[in-house]
Tab-separated table of C-alpha atoms and ligand atoms in Angstrom:
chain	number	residue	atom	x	y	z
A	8	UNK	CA	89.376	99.917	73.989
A	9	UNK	CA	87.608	99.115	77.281
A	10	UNK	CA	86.274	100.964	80.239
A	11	UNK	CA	88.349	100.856	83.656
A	12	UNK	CA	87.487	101.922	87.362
A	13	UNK	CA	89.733	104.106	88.293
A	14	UNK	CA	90.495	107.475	90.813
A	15	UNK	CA	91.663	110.086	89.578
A	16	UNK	CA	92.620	113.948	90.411
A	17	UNK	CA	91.276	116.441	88.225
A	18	UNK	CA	93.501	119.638	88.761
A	19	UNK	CA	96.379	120.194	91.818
A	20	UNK	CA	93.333	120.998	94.077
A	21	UNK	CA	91.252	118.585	93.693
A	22	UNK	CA	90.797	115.367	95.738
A	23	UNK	CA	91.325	111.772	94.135
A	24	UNK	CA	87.648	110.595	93.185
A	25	UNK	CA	86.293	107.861	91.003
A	26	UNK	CA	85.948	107.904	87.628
A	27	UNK	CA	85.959	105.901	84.527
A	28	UNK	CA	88.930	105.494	81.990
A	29	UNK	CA	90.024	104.135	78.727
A	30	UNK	CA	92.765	101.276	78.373
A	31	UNK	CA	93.901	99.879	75.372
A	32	UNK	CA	92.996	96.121	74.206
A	33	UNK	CA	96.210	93.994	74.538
A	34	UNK	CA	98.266	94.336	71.193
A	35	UNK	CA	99.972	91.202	70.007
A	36	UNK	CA	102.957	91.992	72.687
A	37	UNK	CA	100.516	93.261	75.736
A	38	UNK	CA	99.741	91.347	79.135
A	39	UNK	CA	96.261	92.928	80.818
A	40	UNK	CA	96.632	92.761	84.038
A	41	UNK	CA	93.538	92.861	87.031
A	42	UNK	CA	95.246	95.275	89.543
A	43	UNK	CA	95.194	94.063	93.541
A	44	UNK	CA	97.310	95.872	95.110
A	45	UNK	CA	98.787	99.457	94.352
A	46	UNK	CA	101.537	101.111	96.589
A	47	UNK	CA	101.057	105.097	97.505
A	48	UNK	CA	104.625	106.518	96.935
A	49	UNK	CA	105.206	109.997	97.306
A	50	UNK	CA	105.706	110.893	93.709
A	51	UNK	CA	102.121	110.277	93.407
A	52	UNK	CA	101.190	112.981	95.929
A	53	UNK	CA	103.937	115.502	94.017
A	54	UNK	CA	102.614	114.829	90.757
A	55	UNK	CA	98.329	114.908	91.926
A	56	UNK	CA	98.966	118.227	93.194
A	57	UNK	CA	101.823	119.165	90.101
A	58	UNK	CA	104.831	120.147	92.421
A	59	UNK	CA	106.979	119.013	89.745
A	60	UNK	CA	105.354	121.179	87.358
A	61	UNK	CA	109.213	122.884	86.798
A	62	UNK	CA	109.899	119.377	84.823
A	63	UNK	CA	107.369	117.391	84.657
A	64	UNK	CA	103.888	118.950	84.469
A	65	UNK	CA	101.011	117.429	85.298
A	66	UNK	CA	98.417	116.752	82.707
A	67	UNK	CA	94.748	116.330	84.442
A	68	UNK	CA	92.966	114.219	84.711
A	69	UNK	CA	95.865	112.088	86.117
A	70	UNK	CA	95.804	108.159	87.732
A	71	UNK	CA	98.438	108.321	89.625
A	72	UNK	CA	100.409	104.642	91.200
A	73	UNK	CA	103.656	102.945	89.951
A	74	UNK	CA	103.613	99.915	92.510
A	75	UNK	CA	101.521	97.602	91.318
A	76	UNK	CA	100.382	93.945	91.327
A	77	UNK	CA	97.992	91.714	90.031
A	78	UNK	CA	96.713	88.857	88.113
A	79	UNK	CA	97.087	88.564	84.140
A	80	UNK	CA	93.648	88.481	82.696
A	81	UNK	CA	94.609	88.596	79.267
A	82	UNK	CA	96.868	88.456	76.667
A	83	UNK	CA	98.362	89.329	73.428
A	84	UNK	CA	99.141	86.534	70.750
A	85	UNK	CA	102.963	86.853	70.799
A	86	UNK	CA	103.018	87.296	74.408
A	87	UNK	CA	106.024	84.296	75.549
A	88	UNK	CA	106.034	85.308	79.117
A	89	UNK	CA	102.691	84.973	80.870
A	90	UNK	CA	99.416	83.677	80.979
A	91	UNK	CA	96.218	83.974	82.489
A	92	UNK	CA	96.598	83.865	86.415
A	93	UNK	CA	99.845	84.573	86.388
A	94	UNK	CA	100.599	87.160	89.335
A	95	UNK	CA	102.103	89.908	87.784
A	96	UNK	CA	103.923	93.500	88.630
A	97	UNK	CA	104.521	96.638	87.200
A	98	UNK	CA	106.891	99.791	88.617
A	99	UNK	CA	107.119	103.116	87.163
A	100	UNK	CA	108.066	102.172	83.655
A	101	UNK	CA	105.568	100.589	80.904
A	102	UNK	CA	107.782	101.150	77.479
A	103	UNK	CA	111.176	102.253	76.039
A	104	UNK	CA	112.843	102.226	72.650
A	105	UNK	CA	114.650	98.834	73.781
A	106	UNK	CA	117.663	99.943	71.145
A	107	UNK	CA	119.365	103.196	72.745
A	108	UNK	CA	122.691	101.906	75.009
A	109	UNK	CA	120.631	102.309	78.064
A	110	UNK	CA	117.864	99.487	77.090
A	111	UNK	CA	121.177	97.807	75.238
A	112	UNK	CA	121.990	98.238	79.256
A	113	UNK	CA	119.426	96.786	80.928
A	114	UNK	CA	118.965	100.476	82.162
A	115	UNK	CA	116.047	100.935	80.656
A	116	UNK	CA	115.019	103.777	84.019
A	117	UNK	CA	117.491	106.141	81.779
A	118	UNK	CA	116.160	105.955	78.344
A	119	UNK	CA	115.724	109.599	76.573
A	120	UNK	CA	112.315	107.406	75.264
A	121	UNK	CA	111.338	105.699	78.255
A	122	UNK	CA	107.511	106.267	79.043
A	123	UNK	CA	106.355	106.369	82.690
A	124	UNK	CA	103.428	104.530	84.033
A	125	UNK	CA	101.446	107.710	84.291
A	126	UNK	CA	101.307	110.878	83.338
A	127	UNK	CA	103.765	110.072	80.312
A	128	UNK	CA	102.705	110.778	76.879
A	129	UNK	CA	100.971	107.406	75.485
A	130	UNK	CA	101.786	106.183	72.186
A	131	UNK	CA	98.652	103.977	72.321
A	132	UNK	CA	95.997	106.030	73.029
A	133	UNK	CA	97.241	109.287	72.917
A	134	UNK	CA	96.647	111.705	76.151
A	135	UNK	CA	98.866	110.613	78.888
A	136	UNK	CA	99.575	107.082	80.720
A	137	UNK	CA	96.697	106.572	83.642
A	138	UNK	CA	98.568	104.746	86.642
A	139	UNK	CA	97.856	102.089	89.069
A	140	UNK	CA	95.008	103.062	91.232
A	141	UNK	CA	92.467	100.976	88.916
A	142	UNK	CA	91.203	97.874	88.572
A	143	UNK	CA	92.912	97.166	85.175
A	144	UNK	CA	96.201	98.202	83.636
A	145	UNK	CA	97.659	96.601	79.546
A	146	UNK	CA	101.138	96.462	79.605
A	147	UNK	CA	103.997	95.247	76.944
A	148	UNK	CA	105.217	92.330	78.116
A	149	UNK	CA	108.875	93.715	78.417
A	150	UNK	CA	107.828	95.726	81.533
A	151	UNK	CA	106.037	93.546	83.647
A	152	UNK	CA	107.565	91.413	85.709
A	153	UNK	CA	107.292	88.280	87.148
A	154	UNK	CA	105.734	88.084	91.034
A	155	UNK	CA	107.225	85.330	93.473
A	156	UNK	CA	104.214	82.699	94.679
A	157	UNK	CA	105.568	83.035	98.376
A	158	UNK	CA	104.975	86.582	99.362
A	159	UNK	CA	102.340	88.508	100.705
A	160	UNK	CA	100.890	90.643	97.773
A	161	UNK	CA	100.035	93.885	99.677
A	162	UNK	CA	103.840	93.694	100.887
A	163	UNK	CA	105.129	93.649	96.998
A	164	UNK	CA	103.446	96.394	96.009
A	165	UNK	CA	106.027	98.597	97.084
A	166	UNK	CA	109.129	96.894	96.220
A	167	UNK	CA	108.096	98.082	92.551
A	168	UNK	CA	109.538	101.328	93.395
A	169	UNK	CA	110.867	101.776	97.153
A	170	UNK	CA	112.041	98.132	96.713
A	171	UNK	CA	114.054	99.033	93.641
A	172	UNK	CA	115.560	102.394	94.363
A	173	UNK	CA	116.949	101.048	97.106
A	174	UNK	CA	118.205	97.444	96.278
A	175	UNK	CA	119.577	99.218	92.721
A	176	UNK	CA	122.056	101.633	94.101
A	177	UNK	CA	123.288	98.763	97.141
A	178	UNK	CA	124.289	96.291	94.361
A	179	UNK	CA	125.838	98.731	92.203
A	180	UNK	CA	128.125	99.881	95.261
A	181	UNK	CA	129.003	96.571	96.218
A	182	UNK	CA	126.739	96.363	99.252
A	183	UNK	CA	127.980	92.550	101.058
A	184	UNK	CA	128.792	90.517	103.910
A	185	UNK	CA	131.818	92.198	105.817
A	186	UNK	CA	130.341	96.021	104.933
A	187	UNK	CA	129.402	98.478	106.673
A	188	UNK	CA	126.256	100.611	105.495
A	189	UNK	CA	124.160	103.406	106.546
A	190	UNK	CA	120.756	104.386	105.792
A	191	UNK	CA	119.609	108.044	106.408
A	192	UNK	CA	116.239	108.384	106.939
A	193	UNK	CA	113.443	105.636	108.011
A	194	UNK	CA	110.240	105.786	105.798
A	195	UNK	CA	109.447	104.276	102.778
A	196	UNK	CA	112.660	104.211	101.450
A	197	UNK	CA	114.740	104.085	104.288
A	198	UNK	CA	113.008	100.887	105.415
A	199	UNK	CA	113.191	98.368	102.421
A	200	UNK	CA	117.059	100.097	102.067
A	201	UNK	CA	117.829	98.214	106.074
A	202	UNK	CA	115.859	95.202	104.943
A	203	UNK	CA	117.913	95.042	101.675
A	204	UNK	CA	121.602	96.166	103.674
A	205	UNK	CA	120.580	93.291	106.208
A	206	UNK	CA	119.879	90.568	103.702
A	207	UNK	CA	122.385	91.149	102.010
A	208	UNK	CA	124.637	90.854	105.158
A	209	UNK	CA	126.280	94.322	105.956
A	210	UNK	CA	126.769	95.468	109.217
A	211	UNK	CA	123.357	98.135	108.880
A	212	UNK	CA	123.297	101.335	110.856
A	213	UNK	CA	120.202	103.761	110.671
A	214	UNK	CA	120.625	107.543	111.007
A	215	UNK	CA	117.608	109.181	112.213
A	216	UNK	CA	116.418	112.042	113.860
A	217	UNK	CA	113.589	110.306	115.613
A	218	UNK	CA	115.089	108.349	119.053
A	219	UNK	CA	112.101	106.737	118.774
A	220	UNK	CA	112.584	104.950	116.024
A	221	UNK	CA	114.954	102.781	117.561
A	222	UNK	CA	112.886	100.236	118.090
A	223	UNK	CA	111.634	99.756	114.763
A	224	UNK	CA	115.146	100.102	112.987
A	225	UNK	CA	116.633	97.453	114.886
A	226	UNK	CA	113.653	94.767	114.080
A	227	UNK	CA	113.391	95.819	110.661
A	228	UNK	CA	117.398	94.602	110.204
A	229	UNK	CA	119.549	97.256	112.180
A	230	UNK	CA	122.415	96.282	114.197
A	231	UNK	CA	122.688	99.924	115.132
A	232	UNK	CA	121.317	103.244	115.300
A	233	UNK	CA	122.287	106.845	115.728
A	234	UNK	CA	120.135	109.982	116.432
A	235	UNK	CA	121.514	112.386	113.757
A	236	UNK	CA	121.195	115.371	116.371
A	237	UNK	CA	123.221	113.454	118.786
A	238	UNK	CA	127.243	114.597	117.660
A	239	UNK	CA	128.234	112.057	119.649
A	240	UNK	CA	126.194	109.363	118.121
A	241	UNK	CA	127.377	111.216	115.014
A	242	UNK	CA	131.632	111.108	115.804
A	243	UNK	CA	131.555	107.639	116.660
A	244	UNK	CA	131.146	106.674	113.370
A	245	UNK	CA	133.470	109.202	111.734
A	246	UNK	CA	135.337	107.263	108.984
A	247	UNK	CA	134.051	103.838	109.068
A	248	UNK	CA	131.372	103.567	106.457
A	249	UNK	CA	131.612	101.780	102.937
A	250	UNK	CA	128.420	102.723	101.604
A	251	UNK	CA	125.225	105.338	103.338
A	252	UNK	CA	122.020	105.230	101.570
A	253	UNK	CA	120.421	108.787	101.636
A	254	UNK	CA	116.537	108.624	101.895
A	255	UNK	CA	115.965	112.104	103.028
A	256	UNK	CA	113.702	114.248	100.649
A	257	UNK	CA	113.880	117.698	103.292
A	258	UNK	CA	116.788	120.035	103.630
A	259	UNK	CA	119.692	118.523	105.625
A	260	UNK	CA	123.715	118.640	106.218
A	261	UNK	CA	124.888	116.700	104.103
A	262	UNK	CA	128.525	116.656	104.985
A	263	UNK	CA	127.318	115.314	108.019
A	264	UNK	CA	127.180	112.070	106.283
A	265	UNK	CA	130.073	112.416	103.943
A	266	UNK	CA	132.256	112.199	107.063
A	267	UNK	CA	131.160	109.296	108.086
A	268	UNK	CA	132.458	107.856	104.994
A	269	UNK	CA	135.773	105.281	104.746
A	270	UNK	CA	138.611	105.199	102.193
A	271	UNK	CA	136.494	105.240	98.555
A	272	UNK	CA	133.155	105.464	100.203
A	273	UNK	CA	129.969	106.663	98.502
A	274	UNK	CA	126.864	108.294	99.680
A	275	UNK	CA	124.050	107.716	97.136
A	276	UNK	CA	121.211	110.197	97.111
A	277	UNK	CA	117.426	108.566	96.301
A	278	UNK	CA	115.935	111.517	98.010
A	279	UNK	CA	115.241	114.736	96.285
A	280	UNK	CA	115.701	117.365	98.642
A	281	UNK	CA	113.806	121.086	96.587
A	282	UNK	CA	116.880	122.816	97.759
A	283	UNK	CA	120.641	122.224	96.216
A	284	UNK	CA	123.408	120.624	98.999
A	285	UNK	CA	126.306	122.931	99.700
A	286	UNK	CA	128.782	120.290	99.507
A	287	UNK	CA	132.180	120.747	100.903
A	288	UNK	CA	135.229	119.586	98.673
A	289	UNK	CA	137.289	118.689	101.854
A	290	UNK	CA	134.709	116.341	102.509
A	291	UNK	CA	135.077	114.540	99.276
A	292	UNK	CA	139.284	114.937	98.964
A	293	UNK	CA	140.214	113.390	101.847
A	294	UNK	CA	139.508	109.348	101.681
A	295	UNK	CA	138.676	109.668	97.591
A	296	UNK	CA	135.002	110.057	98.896
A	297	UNK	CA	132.247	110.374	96.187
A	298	UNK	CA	128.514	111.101	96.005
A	299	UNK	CA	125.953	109.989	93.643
A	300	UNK	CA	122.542	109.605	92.824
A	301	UNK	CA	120.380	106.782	91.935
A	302	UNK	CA	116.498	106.061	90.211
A	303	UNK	CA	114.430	103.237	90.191
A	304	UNK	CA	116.213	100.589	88.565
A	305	UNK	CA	115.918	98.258	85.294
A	306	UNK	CA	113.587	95.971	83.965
A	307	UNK	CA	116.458	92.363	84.895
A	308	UNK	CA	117.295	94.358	87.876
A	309	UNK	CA	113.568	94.791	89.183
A	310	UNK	CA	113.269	91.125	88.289
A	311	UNK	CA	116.438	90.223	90.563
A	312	UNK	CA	115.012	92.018	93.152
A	313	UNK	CA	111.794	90.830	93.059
A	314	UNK	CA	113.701	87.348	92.881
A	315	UNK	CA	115.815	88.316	96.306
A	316	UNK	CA	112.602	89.272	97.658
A	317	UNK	CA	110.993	85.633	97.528
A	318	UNK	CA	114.251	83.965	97.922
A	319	UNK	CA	114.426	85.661	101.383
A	320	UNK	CA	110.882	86.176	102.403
A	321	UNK	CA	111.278	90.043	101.784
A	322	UNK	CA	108.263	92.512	101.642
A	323	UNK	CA	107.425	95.917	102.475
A	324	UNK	CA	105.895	96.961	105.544
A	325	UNK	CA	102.135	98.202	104.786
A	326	UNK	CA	99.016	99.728	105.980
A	327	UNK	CA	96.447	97.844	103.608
A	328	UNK	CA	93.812	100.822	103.072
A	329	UNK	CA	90.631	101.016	100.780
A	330	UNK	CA	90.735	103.313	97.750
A	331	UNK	CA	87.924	105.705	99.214
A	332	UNK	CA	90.770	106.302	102.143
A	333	UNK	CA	93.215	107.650	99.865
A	334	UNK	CA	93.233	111.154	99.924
A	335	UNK	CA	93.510	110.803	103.993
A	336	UNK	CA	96.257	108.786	103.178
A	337	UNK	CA	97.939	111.652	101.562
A	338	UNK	CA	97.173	113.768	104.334
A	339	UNK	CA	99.063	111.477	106.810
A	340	UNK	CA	102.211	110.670	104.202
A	341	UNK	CA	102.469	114.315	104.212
A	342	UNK	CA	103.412	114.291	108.321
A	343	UNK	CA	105.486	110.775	108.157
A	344	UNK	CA	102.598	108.861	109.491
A	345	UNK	CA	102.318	105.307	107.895
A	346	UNK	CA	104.530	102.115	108.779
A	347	UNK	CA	105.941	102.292	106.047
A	348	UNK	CA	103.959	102.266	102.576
A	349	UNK	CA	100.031	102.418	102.248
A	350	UNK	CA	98.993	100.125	99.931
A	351	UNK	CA	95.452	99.882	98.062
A	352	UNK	CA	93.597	96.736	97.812
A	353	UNK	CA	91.708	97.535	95.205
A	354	UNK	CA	89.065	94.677	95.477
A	355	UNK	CA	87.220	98.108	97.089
A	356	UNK	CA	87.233	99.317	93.768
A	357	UNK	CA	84.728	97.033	92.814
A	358	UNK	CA	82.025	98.629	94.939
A	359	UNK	CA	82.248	102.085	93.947
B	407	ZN	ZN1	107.577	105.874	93.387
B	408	ZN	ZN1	116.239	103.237	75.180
């Protein structure tokens, strides 16, 4: 074992603050990897303060951060994959079985063994995983992927898990040139989901509630948007859509959107709304309309992504913040106020 900087929370109260944690040597099969960057997604907020305590309880201390990238520092003798200075990423996923008919799949994101990045029981050290905001984090080599050369590192961060959650559910629904897509909702999500709808040459229209978001939507890879209060704005697009990518995590109509839906449409949900949707069947019925949800995504389709991303110059969009900013960070992803991820360069770490 070795010592690592890291922040952590010690109850639902508390604020993140430095401390000091254990990580495992490499095994024969482990990559250790020097953290730069680490995205804030909102799961890490819900889970610091345990408002998923209903199914996944928090166990404090806890490191939170699933977006992460770095430089391999280390590793393990029958490690094929990397070496030293390598970049390297990791998402929300550090192990699975690898023989149920999910990790058979490729779908490793739906294992009944899979073990999250933090807060997941570890099989190593016992306790629970510690996350990404560190300095360090030992991985098996089947869950770390491989980094483009081209892209700016901050910017990747992200696409670990916003990059993913959206990109997964658009190739799975046959998101291509000649479709037409919506994305509800313009934050973390909702932003690499037009990037991904754009690149990958639908005809992208955003749905927000903000008019002036406009703007932003249409550089980001819009070729239209619609203020969700506007029934108007709404009608026009009654029918028409092949695919709508749901980002929204608050209470909303959803029916609203299933309308908008074509012949054999789908709305997938990669929000989590607290409250259940009142769906209506009509909505459904007529056109053969369905509506799904989606998670992350697998190990080869995290690596395809990533792949898409540095094929096409693809990155989130980031506020680059110091570690001792974080909790103020949480503060303003609580009211919607980033563009569109924070992400840690943890080089300040080093001076705490
Ligand atoms: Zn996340
Ligand atoms: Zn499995």
């Amino acid at each position: 074992m070795f010592n690592a900087k890291a922040y952590s929370a010690a109850s639902a109260t508390s604020p993140l603050a430095s401390t000091t944690i254990p990580r495992r040597d490499p095994t024969e099969q482990d990559v250790q990897i020097e953290i730069l960057f680490c995205g804030i997604c909102h799961s890490d907020l819900h889970q610091v303060r345990n408002e998923w305590s209903g199914i996944m309880p928090t166990v404090y201390p806890i490191v939170p951060g699933h977006e992460i990238v770095g430089r391999v520092t280390r590793v393990g003798s029958a490690v094929t994959k990397y070496k030293r200075g390598d970049l390297a990423a990791v998402g929300c996923m550090v192990d699975s079985d690898g023989t149920c008919p999910q990790c058979q799949a490729g779908l490793e994101q739906f294992c009944p063994n899979m073990t999250l990045t933090f807060n997941s029981p570890d099989k190593h050290l016992g306790g629970v995983t510690y996350g990404g905001y560190s300095d360090s984090v030992v991985v098996d080599e089947r869950f770390v992927l491989r980094v483009p050369s081209n892209l700016n590192l901050a910017g990747v961060a992200p696409l670990l898990c916003a990059g993913i959650t959206t990109y997964s559910p658009m190739r799975h629904w046959g998101v291509t040139k000649g479709k037409k897509v919506g994305v509800v909702g313009l934050g973390g999500l909702g932003h690499m989901g037009v990037k991904f709808a754009h690149a990958l040459g639908a005809h992208v229209v955003v749905f927000t509630t903000s008019p002036n978001k406009k703007e932003d939507a249409l550089r980001l890879g819009a070729d239209e948007v619609a203020v969700s209060r506007n029934a108007d704005e709404m009608k026009k697009h009654a029918g028409s859509f092949n695919f709508i990518l749901d980002t929204i995590s608050a209470d909303h109509d959803i029916n609203a959107y299933l309308n908008l839906l074509g012949r054999d449409g789908n709305l997938t949900l990669v929000g989590a709304p607290e409250k259940p949707f009142a769906v209506s069947a009509f909505g459904l019925l007529f056109g053969r309309r369905s509506l799904s949800g989606s998670i992350i995504g697998g190990i080869p389709e995290t690596q395809e992504m990533l792949d898409f991303c540095g094929a096409r110059n693809i990155t989130a969009d980031v506020e680059v913040i110091p570690i001792q900013r974080v909790n103020e960070a949480y503060e303003r992803l609580l009211k919607s106020d980033v563009k569109y991820r924070f992400s840690i360069d943890m080089a300040s770490l080093k001076s705490v």
